[in-house]
mmCIF file of N, CA and C in Angstrom:
data_model
loop_
_atom_site.group_PDB
_atom_site.id
_atom_site.type_symbol
_atom_site.label_atom_id
_atom_site.label_comp_id
_atom_site.label_asym_id
_atom_site.label_seq_id
_atom_site.Cartn_x
_atom_site.Cartn_y
_atom_site.Cartn_z
ATOM 1 N N UNK A 169 -13.625 144.848 6.770
ATOM 2 C CA UNK A 169 -12.800 145.053 5.597
ATOM 3 C C UNK A 169 -13.037 143.971 4.547
ATOM 4 N N UNK A 170 -13.280 142.739 4.980
ATOM 5 C CA UNK A 170 -13.401 141.640 4.023
ATOM 6 C C UNK A 170 -14.842 141.344 3.643
ATOM 7 N N UNK A 171 -15.790 142.148 4.145
ATOM 8 C CA UNK A 171 -17.195 141.883 3.828
ATOM 9 C C UNK A 171 -17.480 142.215 2.369
ATOM 10 N N UNK A 172 -18.446 141.503 1.818
ATOM 11 C CA UNK A 172 -18.855 141.776 0.441
ATOM 12 C C UNK A 172 -19.528 143.143 0.404
ATOM 13 N N UNK A 173 -19.125 143.976 -0.506
ATOM 14 C CA UNK A 173 -19.722 145.302 -0.642
ATOM 15 C C UNK A 173 -19.206 146.313 0.368
ATOM 16 N N UNK A 174 -18.173 145.975 1.130
ATOM 17 C CA UNK A 174 -17.628 146.909 2.118
ATOM 18 C C UNK A 174 -16.956 148.068 1.399
ATOM 19 N N UNK A 175 -17.082 149.247 1.976
ATOM 20 C CA UNK A 175 -16.458 150.440 1.424
ATOM 21 C C UNK A 175 -15.611 151.097 2.510
ATOM 22 N N UNK A 176 -14.441 150.543 2.772
ATOM 23 C CA UNK A 176 -13.632 151.082 3.871
ATOM 24 C C UNK A 176 -13.221 152.533 3.647
ATOM 25 N N UNK A 177 -13.045 152.946 2.393
ATOM 26 C CA UNK A 177 -12.646 154.334 2.136
ATOM 27 C C UNK A 177 -13.760 155.307 2.502
ATOM 28 N N UNK A 178 -15.013 154.863 2.412
ATOM 29 C CA UNK A 178 -16.137 155.735 2.746
ATOM 30 C C UNK A 178 -16.508 155.668 4.215
ATOM 31 N N UNK A 179 -16.215 154.545 4.864
ATOM 32 C CA UNK A 179 -16.704 154.330 6.211
ATOM 33 C C UNK A 179 -15.633 154.498 7.294
ATOM 34 N N UNK A 180 -14.367 154.400 6.946
ATOM 35 C CA UNK A 180 -13.300 154.487 7.933
ATOM 36 C C UNK A 180 -12.512 155.779 7.739
ATOM 37 N N UNK A 181 -11.953 156.306 8.829
ATOM 38 C CA UNK A 181 -11.115 157.491 8.663
ATOM 39 C C UNK A 181 -9.888 157.160 7.824
ATOM 40 N N UNK A 182 -9.497 158.099 6.997
ATOM 41 C CA UNK A 182 -8.363 157.831 6.127
ATOM 42 C C UNK A 182 -7.605 159.116 5.846
ATOM 43 N N UNK A 183 -6.423 158.953 5.333
ATOM 44 C CA UNK A 183 -5.575 160.070 4.926
ATOM 45 C C UNK A 183 -5.312 159.914 3.439
ATOM 46 N N UNK A 184 -5.498 160.984 2.706
ATOM 47 C CA UNK A 184 -5.219 160.956 1.281
ATOM 48 C C UNK A 184 -3.899 161.681 1.052
ATOM 49 N N UNK A 185 -2.978 160.998 0.429
ATOM 50 C CA UNK A 185 -1.676 161.574 0.132
ATOM 51 C C UNK A 185 -1.568 161.695 -1.380
ATOM 52 N N UNK A 186 -1.353 162.905 -1.845
ATOM 53 C CA UNK A 186 -1.197 163.138 -3.273
ATOM 54 C C UNK A 186 0.176 163.753 -3.511
ATOM 55 N N UNK A 187 0.966 163.108 -4.344
ATOM 56 C CA UNK A 187 2.286 163.615 -4.665
ATOM 57 C C UNK A 187 2.187 164.493 -5.901
ATOM 58 N N UNK A 188 2.692 165.687 -5.790
ATOM 59 C CA UNK A 188 2.719 166.620 -6.915
ATOM 60 C C UNK A 188 4.179 166.852 -7.279
ATOM 61 N N UNK A 189 4.674 166.191 -8.305
ATOM 62 C CA UNK A 189 6.102 166.308 -8.615
ATOM 63 C C UNK A 189 6.525 167.718 -9.009
ATOM 64 N N UNK A 190 5.604 168.534 -9.507
ATOM 65 C CA UNK A 190 5.955 169.896 -9.909
ATOM 66 C C UNK A 190 5.871 170.889 -8.760
ATOM 67 N N UNK A 191 5.489 170.421 -7.597
ATOM 68 C CA UNK A 191 5.382 171.301 -6.441
ATOM 69 C C UNK A 191 6.764 171.796 -6.037
ATOM 70 N N UNK A 192 6.879 173.070 -5.701
ATOM 71 C CA UNK A 192 8.173 173.642 -5.349
ATOM 72 C C UNK A 192 8.756 173.038 -4.072
ATOM 73 N N UNK A 193 7.919 172.410 -3.249
ATOM 74 C CA UNK A 193 8.443 171.774 -2.039
ATOM 75 C C UNK A 193 9.297 170.555 -2.363
ATOM 76 N N UNK A 194 9.170 170.046 -3.589
ATOM 77 C CA UNK A 194 9.971 168.887 -3.996
ATOM 78 C C UNK A 194 11.271 169.297 -4.663
ATOM 79 N N UNK A 195 11.600 170.569 -4.609
ATOM 80 C CA UNK A 195 12.870 171.047 -5.147
ATOM 81 C C UNK A 195 13.814 171.368 -4.001
ATOM 82 N N UNK A 196 15.070 171.150 -4.230
ATOM 83 C CA UNK A 196 16.078 171.562 -3.275
ATOM 84 C C UNK A 196 17.240 172.143 -4.063
ATOM 85 N N UNK A 197 18.093 172.851 -3.384
ATOM 86 C CA UNK A 197 19.259 173.444 -4.043
ATOM 87 C C UNK A 197 20.439 172.494 -3.946
ATOM 88 N N UNK A 198 21.092 172.286 -5.072
ATOM 89 C CA UNK A 198 22.293 171.465 -5.078
ATOM 90 C C UNK A 198 23.378 172.193 -4.301
ATOM 91 N N UNK A 199 24.133 171.461 -3.519
ATOM 92 C CA UNK A 199 25.036 172.055 -2.544
ATOM 93 C C UNK A 199 26.119 172.922 -3.176
ATOM 94 N N UNK A 200 26.726 172.495 -4.226
ATOM 95 C CA UNK A 200 27.848 173.231 -4.807
ATOM 96 C C UNK A 200 27.417 174.262 -5.858
ATOM 97 N N UNK A 201 26.520 173.866 -6.751
ATOM 98 C CA UNK A 201 26.145 174.776 -7.832
ATOM 99 C C UNK A 201 24.952 175.660 -7.487
ATOM 100 N N UNK A 202 24.224 175.329 -6.441
ATOM 101 C CA UNK A 202 23.034 176.066 -6.006
ATOM 102 C C UNK A 202 21.912 176.028 -7.044
ATOM 103 N N UNK A 203 21.948 175.062 -7.943
ATOM 104 C CA UNK A 203 20.888 174.905 -8.941
ATOM 105 C C UNK A 203 19.740 174.104 -8.344
ATOM 106 N N UNK A 204 18.496 174.392 -8.758
ATOM 107 C CA UNK A 204 17.371 173.606 -8.239
ATOM 108 C C UNK A 204 17.393 172.180 -8.787
ATOM 109 N N UNK A 205 17.193 171.238 -7.920
ATOM 110 C CA UNK A 205 17.196 169.821 -8.274
ATOM 111 C C UNK A 205 15.940 169.214 -7.681
ATOM 112 N N UNK A 206 15.225 168.400 -8.484
ATOM 113 C CA UNK A 206 14.037 167.736 -7.942
ATOM 114 C C UNK A 206 14.481 166.592 -7.050
ATOM 115 N N UNK A 207 13.713 166.359 -6.018
ATOM 116 C CA UNK A 207 14.008 165.254 -5.118
ATOM 117 C C UNK A 207 12.734 164.464 -4.880
ATOM 118 N N UNK A 208 12.895 163.238 -4.482
ATOM 119 C CA UNK A 208 11.751 162.375 -4.232
ATOM 120 C C UNK A 208 10.959 162.884 -3.031
ATOM 121 N N UNK A 209 9.616 162.803 -3.052
ATOM 122 C CA UNK A 209 8.818 163.282 -1.912
ATOM 123 C C UNK A 209 9.156 162.574 -0.608
ATOM 124 N N UNK A 210 9.462 161.285 -0.671
ATOM 125 C CA UNK A 210 9.796 160.570 0.568
ATOM 126 C C UNK A 210 11.085 161.098 1.159
ATOM 127 N N UNK A 211 12.021 161.549 0.310
ATOM 128 C CA UNK A 211 13.268 162.099 0.801
ATOM 129 C C UNK A 211 13.039 163.418 1.536
ATOM 130 N N UNK A 212 12.113 164.212 1.021
ATOM 131 C CA UNK A 212 11.772 165.470 1.687
ATOM 132 C C UNK A 212 11.187 165.193 3.072
ATOM 133 N N UNK A 213 10.303 164.212 3.178
ATOM 134 C CA UNK A 213 9.713 163.889 4.479
ATOM 135 C C UNK A 213 10.780 163.424 5.464
ATOM 136 N N UNK A 214 11.707 162.605 4.988
ATOM 137 C CA UNK A 214 12.778 162.120 5.865
ATOM 138 C C UNK A 214 13.682 163.267 6.292
ATOM 139 N N UNK A 215 13.998 164.163 5.381
ATOM 140 C CA UNK A 215 14.860 165.299 5.734
ATOM 141 C C UNK A 215 14.190 166.197 6.767
ATOM 142 N N UNK A 216 12.896 166.427 6.620
ATOM 143 C CA UNK A 216 12.202 167.253 7.612
ATOM 144 C C UNK A 216 12.212 166.586 8.979
ATOM 145 N N UNK A 217 12.012 165.271 8.999
ATOM 146 C CA UNK A 217 12.028 164.553 10.271
ATOM 147 C C UNK A 217 13.421 164.576 10.889
ATOM 148 N N UNK A 218 14.427 164.309 10.082
ATOM 149 C CA UNK A 218 15.786 164.251 10.600
ATOM 150 C C UNK A 218 16.316 165.617 11.014
ATOM 151 N N UNK A 219 15.773 166.687 10.430
ATOM 152 C CA UNK A 219 16.219 168.022 10.809
ATOM 153 C C UNK A 219 15.876 168.313 12.270
ATOM 154 N N UNK A 220 14.829 167.675 12.774
ATOM 155 C CA UNK A 220 14.414 167.887 14.158
ATOM 156 C C UNK A 220 14.890 166.781 15.099
ATOM 157 N N UNK A 221 15.632 165.808 14.586
ATOM 158 C CA UNK A 221 15.999 164.644 15.386
ATOM 159 C C UNK A 221 16.869 165.006 16.580
ATOM 160 N N UNK A 222 17.836 165.875 16.390
ATOM 161 C CA UNK A 222 18.718 166.233 17.506
ATOM 162 C C UNK A 222 17.947 166.954 18.596
ATOM 163 N N UNK A 223 17.018 167.825 18.197
ATOM 164 C CA UNK A 223 16.220 168.532 19.197
ATOM 165 C C UNK A 223 15.380 167.543 19.997
ATOM 166 N N UNK A 224 14.712 166.600 19.311
ATOM 167 C CA UNK A 224 13.895 165.616 20.017
ATOM 168 C C UNK A 224 14.765 164.736 20.911
ATOM 169 N N UNK A 225 15.987 164.441 20.475
ATOM 170 C CA UNK A 225 16.882 163.636 21.312
ATOM 171 C C UNK A 225 17.237 164.380 22.588
ATOM 172 N N UNK A 226 17.522 165.677 22.462
ATOM 173 C CA UNK A 226 17.835 166.466 23.657
ATOM 174 C C UNK A 226 16.634 166.536 24.590
ATOM 175 N N UNK A 227 15.435 166.662 24.034
ATOM 176 C CA UNK A 227 14.228 166.698 24.859
ATOM 177 C C UNK A 227 14.052 165.366 25.587
ATOM 178 N N UNK A 228 14.277 164.258 24.880
ATOM 179 C CA UNK A 228 14.103 162.934 25.484
ATOM 180 C C UNK A 228 15.128 162.664 26.573
ATOM 181 N N UNK A 229 16.320 163.218 26.438
ATOM 182 C CA UNK A 229 17.378 162.958 27.414
ATOM 183 C C UNK A 229 17.423 164.014 28.519
ATOM 184 N N UNK A 230 16.460 164.891 28.532
ATOM 185 C CA UNK A 230 16.446 165.962 29.524
ATOM 186 C C UNK A 230 16.366 165.379 30.931
ATOM 187 N N UNK A 231 17.300 165.731 31.754
ATOM 188 C CA UNK A 231 17.323 165.228 33.118
ATOM 189 C C UNK A 231 17.248 166.366 34.127
ATOM 190 N N UNK A 232 16.955 167.559 33.639
ATOM 191 C CA UNK A 232 16.832 168.696 34.548
ATOM 192 C C UNK A 232 15.504 168.622 35.285
ATOM 193 N N UNK A 233 15.519 168.712 36.577
ATOM 194 C CA UNK A 233 14.265 168.656 37.332
ATOM 195 C C UNK A 233 13.556 170.025 37.320
ATOM 196 N N UNK A 234 12.911 170.344 36.213
ATOM 197 C CA UNK A 234 12.215 171.620 36.152
ATOM 198 C C UNK A 234 10.957 171.581 37.020
ATOM 199 N N UNK A 235 10.327 172.718 37.186
ATOM 200 C CA UNK A 235 9.204 172.848 38.121
ATOM 201 C C UNK A 235 8.043 171.914 37.758
ATOM 202 N N UNK A 236 7.721 171.824 36.475
ATOM 203 C CA UNK A 236 6.602 170.987 36.061
ATOM 204 C C UNK A 236 6.881 169.509 36.345
ATOM 205 N N UNK A 237 8.085 169.041 36.041
ATOM 206 C CA UNK A 237 8.430 167.641 36.322
ATOM 207 C C UNK A 237 8.363 167.345 37.817
ATOM 208 N N UNK A 238 8.855 168.277 38.635
ATOM 209 C CA UNK A 238 8.794 168.067 40.093
ATOM 210 C C UNK A 238 7.348 167.987 40.563
ATOM 211 N N UNK A 239 6.479 168.834 40.028
ATOM 212 C CA UNK A 239 5.070 168.795 40.439
ATOM 213 C C UNK A 239 4.396 167.490 40.022
ATOM 214 N N UNK A 240 4.671 167.021 38.829
ATOM 215 C CA UNK A 240 4.055 165.776 38.363
ATOM 216 C C UNK A 240 4.549 164.598 39.192
ATOM 217 N N UNK A 241 5.852 164.550 39.462
ATOM 218 C CA UNK A 241 6.393 163.442 40.261
ATOM 219 C C UNK A 241 5.849 163.468 41.683
ATOM 220 N N UNK A 242 5.673 164.665 42.253
ATOM 221 C CA UNK A 242 5.088 164.770 43.589
ATOM 222 C C UNK A 242 3.638 164.304 43.575
ATOM 223 N N UNK A 243 2.898 164.656 42.531
ATOM 224 C CA UNK A 243 1.504 164.218 42.392
ATOM 225 C C UNK A 243 1.426 162.700 42.304
ATOM 226 N N UNK A 244 2.309 162.088 41.524
ATOM 227 C CA UNK A 244 2.309 160.628 41.381
ATOM 228 C C UNK A 244 2.684 159.963 42.704
ATOM 229 N N UNK A 245 3.703 160.487 43.392
ATOM 230 C CA UNK A 245 4.093 159.915 44.699
ATOM 231 C C UNK A 245 2.933 160.002 45.684
ATOM 232 N N UNK A 246 2.273 161.143 45.742
ATOM 233 C CA UNK A 246 1.168 161.348 46.678
ATOM 234 C C UNK A 246 -0.003 160.423 46.366
ATOM 235 N N UNK A 247 -0.345 160.294 45.092
ATOM 236 C CA UNK A 247 -1.500 159.482 44.696
ATOM 237 C C UNK A 247 -1.235 157.994 44.865
ATOM 238 N N UNK A 248 -0.019 157.548 44.581
ATOM 239 C CA UNK A 248 0.294 156.120 44.574
ATOM 240 C C UNK A 248 1.115 155.694 45.783
ATOM 241 N N UNK A 249 1.070 156.443 46.864
ATOM 242 C CA UNK A 249 1.909 156.136 48.031
ATOM 243 C C UNK A 249 1.601 154.759 48.613
ATOM 244 N N UNK A 250 0.351 154.358 48.635
ATOM 245 C CA UNK A 250 -0.023 153.089 49.266
ATOM 246 C C UNK A 250 0.045 151.900 48.312
ATOM 247 N N UNK A 251 0.357 152.129 47.044
ATOM 248 C CA UNK A 251 0.370 151.053 46.054
ATOM 249 C C UNK A 251 1.818 150.695 45.727
ATOM 250 N N UNK A 252 2.205 149.424 45.821
ATOM 251 C CA UNK A 252 3.600 149.038 45.528
ATOM 252 C C UNK A 252 3.947 149.241 44.050
ATOM 253 N N UNK A 253 5.227 149.417 43.796
ATOM 254 C CA UNK A 253 5.701 149.654 42.432
ATOM 255 C C UNK A 253 5.431 148.478 41.494
ATOM 256 N N UNK A 254 5.282 147.291 42.042
ATOM 257 C CA UNK A 254 5.073 146.109 41.196
ATOM 258 C C UNK A 254 3.682 146.082 40.579
ATOM 259 N N UNK A 255 2.731 146.815 41.139
ATOM 260 C CA UNK A 255 1.366 146.842 40.608
ATOM 261 C C UNK A 255 1.182 148.070 39.717
ATOM 262 N N UNK A 256 1.819 148.052 38.553
ATOM 263 C CA UNK A 256 1.811 149.210 37.662
ATOM 264 C C UNK A 256 0.413 149.530 37.142
ATOM 265 N N UNK A 257 -0.360 148.515 36.824
ATOM 266 C CA UNK A 257 -1.712 148.761 36.317
ATOM 267 C C UNK A 257 -2.582 149.405 37.396
ATOM 268 N N UNK A 258 -2.440 148.966 38.621
ATOM 269 C CA UNK A 258 -3.220 149.557 39.716
ATOM 270 C C UNK A 258 -2.800 151.008 39.962
ATOM 271 N N UNK A 259 -1.496 151.285 39.834
ATOM 272 C CA UNK A 259 -1.012 152.668 39.995
ATOM 273 C C UNK A 259 -1.600 153.572 38.909
ATOM 274 N N UNK A 260 -1.609 153.086 37.667
ATOM 275 C CA UNK A 260 -2.194 153.871 36.570
ATOM 276 C C UNK A 260 -3.691 154.081 36.795
ATOM 277 N N UNK A 261 -4.354 153.055 37.301
ATOM 278 C CA UNK A 261 -5.785 153.170 37.570
ATOM 279 C C UNK A 261 -6.041 154.215 38.653
ATOM 280 N N UNK A 262 -5.219 154.221 39.690
ATOM 281 C CA UNK A 262 -5.379 155.197 40.765
ATOM 282 C C UNK A 262 -5.142 156.618 40.255
ATOM 283 N N UNK A 263 -4.129 156.796 39.424
ATOM 284 C CA UNK A 263 -3.877 158.116 38.839
ATOM 285 C C UNK A 263 -5.049 158.563 37.981
ATOM 286 N N UNK A 264 -5.554 157.660 37.155
ATOM 287 C CA UNK A 264 -6.684 157.990 36.282
ATOM 288 C C UNK A 264 -7.916 158.354 37.104
ATOM 289 N N UNK A 265 -8.182 157.578 38.149
ATOM 290 C CA UNK A 265 -9.349 157.860 39.003
ATOM 291 C C UNK A 265 -9.232 159.236 39.651
ATOM 292 N N UNK A 266 -8.055 159.550 40.153
ATOM 293 C CA UNK A 266 -7.886 160.844 40.827
ATOM 294 C C UNK A 266 -8.018 162.007 39.846
ATOM 295 N N UNK A 267 -7.442 161.860 38.671
ATOM 296 C CA UNK A 267 -7.567 162.927 37.670
ATOM 297 C C UNK A 267 -9.024 163.099 37.255
ATOM 298 N N UNK A 268 -9.731 161.998 37.025
ATOM 299 C CA UNK A 268 -11.133 162.082 36.603
ATOM 300 C C UNK A 268 -12.014 162.650 37.711
ATOM 301 N N UNK A 269 -11.702 162.358 38.958
ATOM 302 C CA UNK A 269 -12.533 162.787 40.074
ATOM 303 C C UNK A 269 -12.220 164.209 40.537
ATOM 304 N N UNK A 270 -10.943 164.567 40.625
ATOM 305 C CA UNK A 270 -10.559 165.809 41.297
ATOM 306 C C UNK A 270 -10.189 166.968 40.362
ATOM 307 N N UNK A 271 -9.975 166.708 39.090
ATOM 308 C CA UNK A 271 -9.533 167.768 38.197
ATOM 309 C C UNK A 271 -10.718 168.342 37.428
ATOM 310 N N UNK A 272 -10.618 169.608 37.078
ATOM 311 C CA UNK A 272 -11.631 170.232 36.220
ATOM 312 C C UNK A 272 -10.999 170.527 34.875
ATOM 313 N N UNK A 273 -11.817 170.488 33.855
ATOM 314 C CA UNK A 273 -11.354 170.706 32.492
ATOM 315 C C UNK A 273 -11.395 172.196 32.182
ATOM 316 N N UNK A 274 -10.300 172.712 31.676
ATOM 317 C CA UNK A 274 -10.226 174.106 31.275
ATOM 318 C C UNK A 274 -9.881 174.130 29.788
ATOM 319 N N UNK A 275 -10.864 174.447 28.964
ATOM 320 C CA UNK A 275 -10.652 174.422 27.513
ATOM 321 C C UNK A 275 -9.607 175.455 27.114
ATOM 322 N N UNK A 276 -8.697 175.052 26.258
ATOM 323 C CA UNK A 276 -7.644 175.965 25.823
ATOM 324 C C UNK A 276 -7.823 176.405 24.378
ATOM 325 N N UNK A 277 -9.036 176.281 23.875
ATOM 326 C CA UNK A 277 -9.314 176.676 22.491
ATOM 327 C C UNK A 277 -9.011 178.149 22.262
ATOM 328 N N UNK A 278 -9.413 179.014 23.210
ATOM 329 C CA UNK A 278 -9.150 180.442 23.057
ATOM 330 C C UNK A 278 -7.660 180.730 23.012
ATOM 331 N N UNK A 279 -6.882 179.991 23.777
ATOM 332 C CA UNK A 279 -5.438 180.209 23.783
ATOM 333 C C UNK A 279 -4.851 179.897 22.413
ATOM 334 N N UNK A 280 -5.324 178.800 21.779
ATOM 335 C CA UNK A 280 -4.802 178.446 20.466
ATOM 336 C C UNK A 280 -5.220 179.450 19.397
ATOM 337 N N UNK A 281 -6.371 180.086 19.581
ATOM 338 C CA UNK A 281 -6.805 181.116 18.640
ATOM 339 C C UNK A 281 -6.309 182.501 19.052
ATOM 340 N N UNK A 282 -5.398 182.545 20.026
ATOM 341 C CA UNK A 282 -4.794 183.787 20.508
ATOM 342 C C UNK A 282 -5.855 184.763 21.021
ATOM 343 N N UNK A 283 -6.836 184.220 21.717
ATOM 344 C CA UNK A 283 -7.884 185.047 22.309
ATOM 345 C C UNK A 283 -7.696 185.049 23.825
ATOM 346 N N UNK A 284 -7.029 186.041 24.330
ATOM 347 C CA UNK A 284 -6.856 186.171 25.773
ATOM 348 C C UNK A 284 -8.049 186.924 26.337
ATOM 349 N N UNK A 285 -8.124 186.989 27.652
ATOM 350 C CA UNK A 285 -9.246 187.698 28.284
ATOM 351 C C UNK A 285 -9.260 189.167 27.861
ATOM 352 N N UNK A 286 -8.085 189.783 27.732
ATOM 353 C CA UNK A 286 -8.023 191.187 27.333
ATOM 354 C C UNK A 286 -8.513 191.376 25.901
ATOM 355 N N UNK A 287 -8.146 190.464 25.000
ATOM 356 C CA UNK A 287 -8.573 190.621 23.613
ATOM 357 C C UNK A 287 -10.059 190.335 23.465
ATOM 358 N N UNK A 288 -10.617 189.424 24.288
ATOM 359 C CA UNK A 288 -12.064 189.180 24.244
ATOM 360 C C UNK A 288 -12.821 190.398 24.746
ATOM 361 N N UNK A 289 -12.310 191.031 25.810
ATOM 362 C CA UNK A 289 -12.970 192.235 26.333
ATOM 363 C C UNK A 289 -12.909 193.360 25.328
ATOM 364 N N UNK A 290 -11.798 193.495 24.616
ATOM 365 C CA UNK A 290 -11.655 194.546 23.625
ATOM 366 C C UNK A 290 -12.592 194.280 22.441
ATOM 367 N N UNK A 291 -12.748 193.018 22.057
ATOM 368 C CA UNK A 291 -13.587 192.666 20.902
ATOM 369 C C UNK A 291 -15.057 192.905 21.185
ATOM 370 N N UNK A 292 -15.469 192.815 22.449
ATOM 371 C CA UNK A 292 -16.887 192.991 22.777
ATOM 372 C C UNK A 292 -17.270 194.462 22.915
ATOM 373 N N UNK A 293 -16.287 195.360 22.988
ATOM 374 C CA UNK A 293 -16.601 196.789 23.140
ATOM 375 C C UNK A 293 -17.092 197.392 21.850
#
């Protein structure tokens, strides 16, 4: 960053943020009169984040032992049975080794593009 002639914007990953004050996303309705009022872009970002805050709090405080949590905890107990709780780095290393050695990668790209096996078979006909 401090080198002479360095071009961090060209060489490093970056995010470009452009504020468009006339964009309709920067308008909100006034509560009582229902008239459109411009709001600051940072306020819109905070409102969007805070709108989901209660949901994220409920997710974080979830204490229900659902099937996936039980399976993960059983996997961790099985993998780290011989390693004491005080050696956290060694436990993480053992988990990483087992996942890298015993698991196979199943790409989920088709799932995100909504391409199931049935839709792929139909598309090839």
